[in-house]
Backbone as ProteinMPNN parsed JSONL, in Angstrom:
{"seq_chain_A": "QDKHFLSVIGASGSGKSSLVKAGLIPELHKDSKTWMHHIFRPGNDPIGNFAKSVSQSFKTEEVEKYLSAQAIEKILRESKNPFQDIFLKHHHDKQHLIYIDQFEEIFRFRQSEYNENAETDSNLFVEILIKASKLNDENIYNIITLRTDFLSDCSNFAGLTKIINDGHYLIPKMTLPEKEEALT", "coords_chain_A": {"N_chain_A": [[0.442, -8.67, -13.09], [0.878, -6.931, -15.177], [0.421, -4.386, -14.214], [1.571, -2.095, -11.736], [0.127, -1.223, -9.709], [-2.723, -1.952, -7.855], [-6.083, -1.805, -7.019], [-8.218, -3.224, -4.744], [-11.512, -3.555, -4.519], [-14.533, -3.423, -2.701], [-17.599, -4.229, -0.94], [-18.145, -3.6, 2.579], [-16.877, -6.153, 4.576], [-16.7, -7.97, 2.506], [-14.5, -9.493, 1.905], [-12.096, -8.418, 1.022], [-9.552, -7.914, 2.267], [-8.942, -10.509, 3.034], [-8.74, -11.775, 0.555], [-6.375, -10.632, -0.405], [-4.491, -11.173, 1.687], [-4.778, -13.959, 2.207], [-4.96, -15.067, -0.265], [-3.609, -13.703, -2.546], [-0.98, -12.986, -1.505], [0.121, -15.504, -0.491], [0.196, -16.758, -2.985], [2.106, -15.263, -4.322], [4.398, -16.129, -3.033], [4.866, -18.512, -4.239], [6.149, -17.865, -6.488], [9.351, -17.587, -8.046], [10.814, -15.391, -7.368], [12.116, -13.287, -4.765], [10.155, -11.935, -2.282], [9.334, -9.01, -0.46], [7.142, -7.928, 1.971], [5.242, -5.124, 2.767], [3.082, -4.213, 4.869], [0.325, -2.373, 5.961], [-1.999, -0.164, 7.648], [-3.475, 3.023, 6.989], [-4.472, 4.604, 9.196], [-4.158, 6.985, 11.853], [-1.803, 8.152, 11.151], [-0.592, 8.067, 8.388], [1.848, 8.269, 6.827], [3.811, 7.827, 8.752], [3.01, 5.26, 9.626], [3.419, 3.79, 7.308], [6.2, 4.071, 7.083], [7.01, 2.721, 9.45], [6.153, 0.127, 8.866], [7.735, -0.559, 6.61], [10.289, -0.307, 7.73], [10.188, -2.321, 9.692], [9.915, -4.579, 8.054], [12.38, -4.52, 6.716], [14.088, -4.839, 8.9], [13.432, -7.385, 9.774], [14.191, -8.873, 7.576], [16.998, -8.362, 6.811], [19.394, -7.436, 8.939], [21.686, -5.838, 8.585], [21.01, -4.104, 6.558], [19.194, -2.459, 7.605], [16.923, 0.207, 8.067], [15.869, 2.813, 10.124], [12.525, 3.553, 11.266], [12.163, 6.276, 11.551], [14.143, 7.312, 9.862], [13.234, 6.369, 7.399], [10.736, 7.619, 7.256], [11.558, 10.274, 7.074], [12.816, 10.243, 4.564], [10.582, 9.614, 2.972], [9.094, 11.937, 3.301], [10.783, 13.969, 2.331], [12.294, 13.312, 0.03], [12.632, 13.451, -3.529], [12.488, 11.195, -4.992], [11.428, 8.889, -3.369], [11.125, 6.058, -3.361], [13.231, 5.087, -4.825], [15.302, 5.895, -3.129], [14.731, 4.456, -0.817], [13.916, 1.677, -1.327], [15.314, 0.777, -3.638], [17.975, 1.416, -3.241], [18.573, -0.057, -0.995], [17.363, -2.606, -0.961], [17.373, -3.686, -3.609], [17.4, -6.089, -4.9], [15.114, -7.463, -4.389], [11.583, -8.156, -4.699], [9.061, -5.89, -4.021], [6.136, -5.629, -2.165], [3.806, -3.353, -1.467], [1.3, -3.048, 0.647], [-1.626, -1.545, 1.361], [-3.954, -1.687, 3.609], [-7.42, -1.223, 4.176], [-7.729, 1.352, 2.983], [-9.511, 3.453, 2.996], [-9.31, 4.728, 5.426], [-7.691, 6.914, 5.092], [-9.313, 8.983, 4.294], [-10.824, 9.615, 6.531], [-8.764, 10.376, 8.229], [-7.819, 12.618, 6.841], [-9.763, 14.514, 7.347], [-9.44, 15.06, 9.979], [-9.788, 16.874, 12.908], [-8.089, 17.054, 14.937], [-5.495, 16.965, 14.211], [-3.397, 19.176, 12.902], [-1.897, 18.933, 10.615], [-3.135, 17.113, 9.017], [-4.475, 17.276, 6.481], [-2.378, 18.084, 4.762], [-0.544, 15.975, 5.176], [-2.084, 13.791, 4.301], [-2.399, 14.413, 1.611], [0.298, 14.311, 0.779], [0.849, 11.622, 1.311], [-0.858, 10.292, -0.534], [0.24, 11.324, -2.865], [2.773, 10.124, -2.76], [1.993, 7.463, -3.076], [0.923, 7.582, -5.674], [3.245, 8.21, -7.115], [4.637, 5.834, -6.667], [3.058, 4.063, -8.09], [3.757, 4.559, -10.669], [6.156, 3.396, -11.187], [6.837, 1.345, -13.163], [8.962, -0.103, -14.189], [10.364, -1.029, -12.114], [10.843, -3.108, -9.176], [8.6, -2.829, -7.531], [5.456, -3.077, -6.186], [2.061, -2.166, -5.691], [-0.761, -2.363, -3.614], [-4.039, -1.575, -2.717], [-6.756, -1.89, -0.446], [-10.156, -1.112, -0.554], [-13.204, 0.138, 0.564], [-16.304, 0.106, -1.169], [-18.13, 2.145, -0.622], [-16.575, 4.342, -0.188], [-15.414, 5.008, -2.516], [-16.006, 7.232, -4.194], [-14.809, 9.272, -2.76], [-12.186, 9.214, -3.493], [-11.824, 10.904, -5.621], [-11.161, 13.326, -4.564], [-8.473, 13.602, -4.498], [-5.962, 14.573, -6.612], [-5.1, 12.711, -9.405], [-5.412, 10.218, -8.157], [-7.779, 8.859, -8.873], [-7.195, 8.119, -11.49], [-5.111, 6.174, -11.261], [-6.486, 4.244, -9.867], [-8.532, 3.621, -11.68], [-6.962, 2.519, -13.695], [-6.097, 0.096, -12.68], [-7.892, -2.143, -11.142], [-9.858, -4.33, -9.054], [-12.965, -5.513, -8.604], [-14.609, -6.879, -5.963], [-16.68, -9.635, -6.259], [-20.0, -10.485, -5.124], [-20.224, -13.179, -2.95], [-21.538, -16.472, -3.307], [-23.418, -18.741, -1.194], [-22.287, -21.435, -1.328], [-19.722, -20.677, -2.278], [-18.769, -19.165, -0.146], [-18.631, -21.144, 1.838], [-16.694, -22.809, 0.68], [-14.513, -21.038, 0.684], [-14.105, -20.767, 3.435], [-13.365, -23.362, 4.178]], "CA_chain_A": [[1.757, -8.629, -13.693], [0.995, -5.792, -16.08], [0.319, -3.136, -13.474], [2.271, -2.045, -10.452], [-0.851, -0.726, -8.744], [-4.006, -2.636, -7.906], [-7.024, -1.508, -5.941], [-9.214, -4.269, -4.531], [-12.654, -2.759, -4.07], [-15.714, -4.214, -2.397], [-18.409, -3.816, 0.204], [-17.627, -3.946, 3.901], [-17.03, -7.568, 4.887], [-16.751, -8.795, 1.292], [-13.322, -10.352, 1.81], [-10.989, -7.741, 0.33], [-8.293, -8.188, 2.966], [-8.703, -11.958, 2.968], [-8.28, -12.08, -0.796], [-4.969, -10.25, -0.519], [-3.644, -11.848, 2.677], [-4.848, -15.419, 2.139], [-4.936, -15.502, -1.654], [-2.544, -13.13, -3.368], [0.365, -13.064, -0.901], [0.645, -16.877, -0.599], [0.466, -17.057, -4.395], [3.387, -14.632, -4.649], [5.482, -16.945, -2.489], [5.116, -19.61, -5.171], [7.01, -17.281, -7.511], [10.762, -17.806, -7.736], [11.426, -14.148, -6.898], [12.014, -13.055, -3.329], [9.243, -10.821, -2.005], [9.224, -8.368, 0.844], [5.8, -7.36, 2.12], [5.14, -3.953, 3.636], [1.639, -4.207, 5.076], [-0.082, -1.437, 7.004], [-3.217, 0.63, 7.491], [-3.132, 4.442, 7.156], [-4.753, 5.049, 10.555], [-4.014, 8.421, 12.138], [-0.451, 8.571, 10.792], [-0.314, 7.227, 7.22], [3.263, 8.258, 6.431], [4.522, 7.153, 9.839], [2.675, 3.834, 9.613], [4.124, 3.249, 6.157], [7.622, 3.997, 7.455], [7.173, 1.645, 10.439], [5.994, -1.153, 8.179], [8.929, -0.799, 5.793], [11.41, -0.507, 8.65], [10.042, -3.644, 10.296], [10.215, -5.567, 7.004], [13.825, -4.507, 6.514], [14.72, -5.366, 10.106], [13.188, -8.822, 9.772], [14.869, -9.484, 6.437], [18.462, -8.284, 6.886], [19.714, -6.406, 9.925], [22.717, -4.906, 8.12], [20.41, -3.135, 5.651], [18.079, -1.907, 8.369], [16.72, 1.643, 8.177], [14.881, 3.081, 11.16], [11.261, 4.141, 10.818], [12.359, 7.722, 11.473], [14.918, 7.595, 8.649], [12.361, 6.116, 6.252], [9.736, 8.688, 7.209], [12.243, 11.485, 6.586], [12.978, 10.074, 3.118], [9.251, 9.72, 2.366], [8.643, 13.333, 3.35], [11.694, 14.943, 1.736], [12.938, 12.892, -1.214], [11.88, 13.528, -4.783], [12.371, 9.802, -5.434], [11.528, 8.129, -2.122], [11.254, 4.609, -3.549], [14.621, 4.889, -5.233], [16.154, 6.074, -1.959], [14.438, 3.464, 0.227], [13.899, 0.282, -1.755], [16.284, 0.393, -4.655], [19.32, 1.535, -2.681], [18.798, -0.981, 0.112], [16.886, -3.963, -1.253], [17.081, -3.679, -5.038], [17.334, -7.459, -5.388], [13.848, -8.039, -3.935], [10.311, -7.63, -5.163], [8.411, -5.251, -2.872], [4.691, -5.471, -2.199], [3.304, -2.369, -0.511], [-0.129, -3.346, 0.769], [-2.31, -0.596, 2.238], [-5.253, -2.241, 3.951], [-8.416, -0.237, 4.622], [-7.273, 2.641, 2.467], [-10.502, 4.495, 3.302], [-8.91, 5.462, 6.625], [-7.047, 8.167, 4.699], [-10.343, 10.017, 4.189], [-11.13, 10.024, 7.914], [-7.581, 11.095, 8.708], [-7.754, 13.908, 6.131], [-10.727, 15.423, 7.951], [-9.186, 15.11, 11.413], [-9.665, 18.213, 13.493], [-7.108, 16.954, 16.023], [-4.166, 16.997, 13.632], [-3.359, 20.334, 12.0], [-1.199, 18.56, 9.385], [-3.835, 15.975, 8.429], [-4.714, 17.448, 5.043], [-1.074, 18.094, 4.097], [0.012, 14.622, 5.233], [-2.858, 12.886, 3.449], [-2.03, 14.743, 0.231], [1.639, 13.783, 0.539], [0.738, 10.166, 1.298], [-1.43, 9.883, -1.823], [1.245, 11.666, -3.875], [3.78, 9.064, -2.685], [1.365, 6.282, -3.663], [0.84, 7.805, -7.12], [4.617, 8.051, -7.632], [4.962, 4.404, -6.631], [2.304, 3.372, -9.142], [4.375, 4.856, -11.962], [7.451, 2.728, -11.266], [6.564, 0.083, -13.843], [10.181, -0.831, -14.508], [11.006, -1.396, -10.866], [10.302, -4.258, -8.467], [7.725, -2.306, -6.485], [4.048, -3.273, -6.526], [1.215, -1.523, -4.685], [-2.144, -2.804, -3.535], [-4.874, -1.0, -1.668], [-8.129, -2.379, -0.337], [-11.0, 0.069, -0.4], [-14.646, -0.106, 0.587], [-16.987, 0.769, -2.279], [-18.819, 3.373, -0.204], [-15.595, 5.438, -0.139], [-14.803, 5.144, -3.834], [-16.131, 8.603, -4.718], [-13.883, 10.149, -2.029], [-10.882, 9.196, -4.161], [-11.732, 12.022, -6.56], [-10.64, 14.497, -3.857], [-7.019, 13.615, -4.664], [-5.559, 14.62, -8.015], [-4.317, 11.57, -9.87], [-5.763, 8.951, -7.521], [-8.794, 8.147, -9.656], [-6.561, 7.538, -12.679], [-4.414, 4.916, -10.962], [-7.512, 3.259, -9.496], [-9.169, 3.186, -12.925], [-6.016, 1.73, -14.487], [-5.896, -1.236, -12.12], [-8.782, -2.424, -10.018], [-10.593, -5.588, -9.031], [-14.166, -5.369, -7.801], [-14.948, -8.156, -5.334], [-18.074, -10.004, -6.484], [-20.7, -11.042, -3.974], [-20.042, -14.624, -2.932], [-22.69, -17.32, -3.034], [-23.233, -19.554, 0.005], [-21.264, -22.46, -1.559], [-18.407, -20.042, -2.386], [-18.36, -18.808, 1.22], [-18.248, -22.406, 2.485], [-15.427, -23.229, 0.095], [-13.479, -20.121, 1.176], [-13.831, -21.07, 4.831], [-12.668, -24.64, 4.298]], "C_chain_A": [[1.955, -7.394, -14.558], [1.063, -4.464, -15.351], [1.111, -3.224, -12.183], [1.388, -1.437, -9.374], [-2.161, -1.469, -8.957], [-4.852, -2.177, -6.728], [-8.056, -2.633, -5.919], [-10.382, -3.583, -3.834], [-13.828, -3.681, -3.795], [-16.437, -3.66, -1.19], [-17.719, -4.21, 1.509], [-17.902, -5.424, 4.16], [-17.039, -8.484, 3.687], [-15.535, -9.694, 1.108], [-12.142, -9.737, 1.086], [-9.648, -8.089, 0.963], [-7.949, -9.668, 2.897], [-8.189, -12.367, 1.597], [-6.794, -11.775, -0.939], [-4.097, -11.085, 0.414], [-3.623, -13.369, 2.541], [-4.788, -15.941, 0.708], [-3.719, -15.015, -2.406], [-1.15, -13.331, -2.766], [0.908, -14.493, -0.897], [0.971, -17.268, -2.048], [1.804, -16.445, -4.83], [4.562, -15.468, -4.163], [5.781, -18.163, -3.357], [6.05, -19.171, -6.285], [8.468, -17.495, -7.093], [11.451, -16.554, -7.204], [11.223, -13.999, -5.393], [11.192, -11.798, -3.089], [9.419, -10.309, -0.59], [7.861, -7.703, 0.886], [5.836, -6.221, 3.128], [3.641, -3.692, 3.801], [1.295, -3.26, 6.218], [-1.431, -0.842, 6.674], [-2.834, 2.092, 7.701], [-3.344, 4.952, 8.571], [-4.648, 6.556, 10.699], [-2.622, 8.952, 11.838], [-0.009, 7.788, 9.558], [1.155, 7.16, 6.82], [4.095, 7.544, 7.494], [4.256, 5.656, 9.869], [3.343, 3.115, 8.447], [5.603, 3.05, 6.511], [7.879, 2.869, 8.465], [7.088, 0.277, 9.785], [7.232, -1.51, 7.365], [10.124, -1.091, 6.68], [11.364, -1.907, 9.27], [10.353, -4.744, 9.287], [11.712, -5.656, 6.77], [14.537, -5.157, 7.694], [14.587, -6.887, 10.152], [14.034, -9.523, 8.718], [16.394, -9.515, 6.613], [18.847, -7.118, 7.79], [20.729, -5.399, 9.393], [22.179, -3.862, 7.137], [19.227, -2.436, 6.311], [18.09, -0.38, 8.339], [15.665, 1.853, 9.252], [13.619, 3.679, 10.548], [11.405, 5.649, 10.666], [13.124, 8.102, 10.202], [14.059, 7.411, 7.401], [11.312, 7.215, 6.127], [10.35, 9.978, 6.675], [12.427, 11.412, 5.064], [11.63, 10.234, 2.416], [8.789, 11.171, 2.285], [9.492, 14.271, 2.496], [12.251, 14.581, 0.363], [12.022, 13.089, -2.422], [11.631, 12.134, -5.337], [12.457, 8.871, -4.217], [11.717, 6.629, -2.318], [12.636, 4.233, -4.031], [15.515, 4.914, -3.986], [15.92, 5.014, -0.877], [14.646, 2.045, -0.291], [15.038, -0.08, -2.693], [17.722, 0.535, -4.181], [19.605, 0.412, -1.683], [18.368, -2.418, -0.171], [16.469, -4.059, -2.71], [16.906, -5.081, -5.613], [16.023, -8.156, -5.031], [12.677, -7.427, -4.698], [9.62, -7.067, -3.922], [6.916, -5.125, -3.118], [4.304, -4.511, -1.084], [1.792, -2.553, -0.478], [-0.74, -2.418, 1.809], [-3.728, -1.119, 2.448], [-6.155, -1.123, 4.481], [-8.001, 1.187, 4.249], [-8.23, 3.776, 2.816], [-10.179, 5.257, 4.579], [-8.264, 6.801, 6.287], [-8.067, 9.304, 4.63], [-10.756, 10.511, 5.566], [-9.978, 10.843, 8.48], [-7.535, 12.502, 8.116], [-8.655, 14.948, 6.782], [-10.531, 15.583, 9.454], [-9.034, 16.552, 11.901], [-8.622, 18.229, 14.604], [-5.671, 17.006, 15.522], [-4.126, 18.115, 12.595], [-2.665, 20.035, 10.681], [-1.919, 17.46, 8.612], [-4.03, 16.122, 6.919], [-3.402, 17.412, 4.26], [-0.487, 16.687, 4.052], [-0.764, 13.651, 4.346], [-2.557, 13.151, 1.981], [-0.663, 14.178, -0.124], [1.604, 12.261, 0.439], [0.198, 9.67, -0.046], [-0.456, 10.204, -2.948], [2.346, 10.602, -3.925], [3.242, 7.796, -3.355], [1.279, 6.412, -5.19], [2.216, 7.665, -7.759], [4.985, 6.577, -7.703], [4.27, 3.651, -7.758], [2.924, 3.557, -10.518], [5.716, 4.164, -12.154], [7.315, 1.357, -11.933], [7.808, -0.72, -14.185], [10.904, -1.32, -13.256], [10.284, -2.577, -10.224], [9.403, -3.839, -7.307], [6.283, -2.391, -6.972], [3.205, -2.757, -5.367], [-0.202, -2.074, -4.77], [-2.824, -2.019, -2.43], [-6.179, -1.789, -1.625], [-8.97, -1.181, 0.053], [-12.458, -0.349, -0.414], [-15.319, 0.714, -0.513], [-17.654, 2.072, -1.862], [-17.871, 4.561, -0.054], [-14.973, 5.718, -1.505], [-14.879, 6.567, -4.369], [-15.207, 9.581, -4.001], [-12.507, 10.21, -2.693], [-10.717, 10.371, -5.112], [-11.258, 13.313, -5.89], [-9.125, 14.623, -3.972], [-6.687, 13.581, -6.152], [-4.711, 13.402, -8.354], [-4.724, 10.226, -9.287], [-6.789, 8.172, -8.337], [-8.188, 7.489, -10.891], [-5.883, 6.221, -12.342], [-5.405, 3.841, -10.516], [-8.194, 2.731, -10.754], [-8.259, 2.295, -13.766], [-5.822, 0.316, -13.954], [-6.778, -1.481, -10.923], [-9.432, -3.793, -10.174], [-11.762, -5.391, -8.079], [-14.561, -6.743, -7.284], [-16.411, -8.488, -5.628], [-18.698, -10.548, -5.199], [-20.612, -12.565, -4.058], [-21.368, -15.339, -2.657], [-22.405, -18.125, -1.766], [-22.223, -20.675, -0.225], [-19.846, -21.873, -1.678], [-17.881, -19.635, -1.009], [-17.91, -20.047, 1.979], [-16.905, -22.889, 1.991], [-14.268, -22.355, 0.608], [-13.106, -20.436, 2.62], [-13.069, -22.376, 5.015], [-11.351, -24.585, 3.582]], "O_chain_A": [[3.065, -6.872, -14.662], [1.697, -3.522, -15.826], [1.291, -4.303, -11.618], [1.844, -1.169, -8.262], [-2.646, -1.599, -10.081], [-4.394, -2.163, -5.586], [-8.68, -2.949, -6.933], [-10.258, -3.097, -2.71], [-14.091, -4.609, -4.56], [-15.958, -2.75, -0.512], [-16.822, -5.053, 1.523], [-19.027, -5.891, 3.985], [-17.354, -9.666, 3.822], [-15.54, -10.569, 0.241], [-11.275, -10.456, 0.589], [-8.72, -8.51, 0.273], [-6.786, -10.031, 2.721], [-7.3, -13.212, 1.49], [-6.045, -12.559, -1.522], [-3.084, -11.642, -0.01], [-2.582, -13.999, 2.732], [-4.585, -17.137, 0.495], [-2.893, -15.811, -2.852], [-0.241, -13.797, -3.453], [2.065, -14.691, -1.268], [1.913, -18.02, -2.296], [2.541, -17.044, -5.613], [5.608, -15.509, -4.811], [6.84, -18.776, -3.221], [6.671, -20.001, -6.949], [8.767, -17.574, -5.901], [12.547, -16.638, -6.651], [10.266, -14.53, -4.829], [11.494, -10.731, -3.624], [9.626, -11.077, 0.349], [7.472, -7.001, -0.047], [6.401, -6.356, 4.214], [3.019, -3.032, 2.969], [1.884, -3.326, 7.297], [-1.942, -0.994, 5.564], [-1.953, 2.38, 8.512], [-2.488, 5.66, 9.102], [-5.002, 7.308, 9.791], [-2.289, 10.074, 12.221], [0.864, 6.926, 9.663], [1.652, 6.079, 6.503], [4.979, 6.751, 7.17], [5.169, 4.866, 10.11], [3.779, 1.971, 8.58], [6.174, 1.988, 6.265], [8.865, 2.144, 8.34], [7.86, -0.625, 10.112], [7.717, -2.64, 7.428], [10.888, -2.019, 6.413], [12.386, -2.589, 9.358], [10.99, -5.739, 9.635], [12.256, -6.753, 6.639], [15.475, -5.933, 7.512], [15.527, -7.587, 10.528], [14.531, -10.627, 8.939], [17.003, -10.584, 6.568], [18.645, -5.955, 7.439], [20.64, -4.215, 9.72], [22.828, -2.841, 6.908], [18.362, -1.887, 5.628], [19.127, 0.248, 8.556], [14.664, 1.136, 9.282], [13.649, 4.238, 9.452], [10.83, 6.238, 9.751], [12.796, 9.09, 9.545], [14.144, 8.2, 6.46], [11.031, 7.69, 5.026], [9.714, 10.693, 5.901], [12.219, 12.402, 4.362], [11.538, 10.907, 1.389], [8.165, 11.576, 1.304], [8.98, 15.267, 1.986], [12.641, 15.47, -0.392], [10.806, 12.914, -2.339], [10.667, 11.919, -6.072], [13.442, 8.151, -4.054], [12.401, 5.989, -1.52], [13.154, 3.172, -3.681], [16.378, 4.053, -3.817], [16.829, 4.713, -0.104], [15.463, 1.298, 0.248], [15.655, -1.135, -2.548], [18.604, -0.166, -4.678], [20.749, -0.02, -1.542], [18.976, -3.352, 0.351], [15.348, -4.464, -3.016], [16.329, -5.245, -6.688], [15.849, -9.333, -5.347], [12.773, -6.336, -5.26], [9.606, -7.718, -2.877], [6.481, -4.59, -4.138], [4.455, -4.821, 0.098], [1.094, -2.253, -1.447], [-0.412, -2.495, 2.993], [-4.585, -1.004, 1.572], [-5.692, -0.199, 5.151], [-7.936, 2.084, 5.09], [-7.814, 4.929, 2.922], [-10.727, 6.338, 4.796], [-8.285, 7.723, 7.102], [-7.725, 10.46, 4.879], [-11.01, 11.701, 5.747], [-10.188, 11.87, 9.126], [-7.242, 13.466, 8.823], [-8.339, 16.138, 6.768], [-11.37, 16.18, 10.129], [-8.247, 17.33, 11.362], [-8.305, 19.286, 15.149], [-4.735, 17.083, 16.318], [-4.748, 18.012, 11.538], [-2.816, 20.792, 9.722], [-1.369, 16.926, 7.649], [-3.773, 15.182, 6.167], [-3.325, 16.776, 3.208], [0.011, 16.253, 3.014], [-0.167, 12.782, 3.709], [-2.469, 12.213, 1.189], [-0.482, 13.626, -1.209], [2.26, 11.679, -0.425], [0.744, 8.732, -0.626], [-0.338, 9.427, -3.896], [2.797, 10.224, -5.006], [3.955, 7.137, -4.112], [1.536, 5.447, -5.909], [2.345, 7.067, -8.828], [5.576, 6.125, -8.684], [4.831, 2.709, -8.316], [2.64, 2.786, -11.435], [6.349, 4.336, -13.195], [7.641, 0.334, -11.332], [7.706, -1.919, -14.448], [11.951, -1.96, -13.354], [9.224, -2.989, -10.694], [9.45, -4.432, -6.23], [5.932, -1.854, -8.023], [3.585, -2.893, -4.204], [-0.763, -2.228, -5.854], [-2.266, -1.821, -1.351], [-6.645, -2.291, -2.648], [-8.569, -0.35, 0.868], [-12.895, -1.094, -1.29], [-14.955, 1.864, -0.758], [-17.738, 3.006, -2.659], [-18.325, 5.68, 0.184], [-14.099, 6.576, -1.627], [-13.908, 7.06, -4.944], [-14.852, 10.615, -4.566], [-11.752, 11.158, -2.475], [-9.593, 10.794, -5.384], [-10.982, 14.295, -6.578], [-8.557, 15.643, -3.583], [-7.091, 12.661, -6.863], [-3.73, 13.102, -7.674], [-4.408, 9.188, -9.868], [-6.676, 6.954, -8.475], [-8.626, 6.411, -11.294], [-6.06, 5.24, -13.065], [-5.183, 2.655, -10.761], [-8.411, 1.526, -10.882], [-8.74, 1.411, -14.474], [-5.422, -0.574, -14.704], [-6.45, -1.073, -9.809], [-9.538, -4.334, -11.275], [-11.57, -5.133, -6.891], [-14.817, -7.66, -8.064], [-17.297, -7.706, -5.282], [-17.993, -11.012, -4.303], [-20.889, -13.16, -5.1], [-22.199, -14.869, -1.88], [-21.261, -18.181, -1.316], [-21.352, -20.862, 0.624], [-18.881, -22.495, -1.234], [-16.685, -19.749, -0.739], [-16.908, -20.003, 2.693], [-16.068, -23.33, 2.779], [-13.189, -22.858, 0.922], [-11.933, -20.381, 2.989], [-12.224, -22.486, 5.903], [-10.614, -25.571, 3.569]]}, "name": "protein", "num_of_chains": 1, "seq": "QDKHFLSVIGASGSGKSSLVKAGLIPELHKDSKTWMHHIFRPGNDPIGNFAKSVSQSFKTEEVEKYLSAQAIEKILRESKNPFQDIFLKHHHDKQHLIYIDQFEEIFRFRQSEYNENAETDSNLFVEILIKASKLNDENIYNIITLRTDFLSDCSNFAGLTKIINDGHYLIPKMTLPEKEEALT"}
């Protein structure tokens, strides 16, 4: 509630995605506010994947306020205030959860030799995420899941370590009874 950015960090297979998808998101639905979820993985096109996710959420929610993925991507790339132009102009009455699963994919993408814009796009993507984390007065919340073995790679992006340090949750190792309880 205090932060608009949360990084869920843990070892591979520790349940980071499950915690968010099966724990946090259902808990949000208990809240009286209306939530829109924009869930995606960076993959080989982080800005494009983000735009597709937002576009699909808008399309599902209200067709008359639908923005195409191409229009959203253009705003993300060109606007000084992309969240104002995307979320607050079109769905200001909703709470928005931007969930970036497997955030570590951004580091693989950044080093891609097959995409000449990989470094520029990864820098822009992280810059967009940092801007979003600073919108504490708005209805936009950001979550990333990140494997611990990629945590040091975050220092390659100016500002990313600060937002991670300001809001993170380290997944503890589960005991056998805790794993059984989680499964049931």
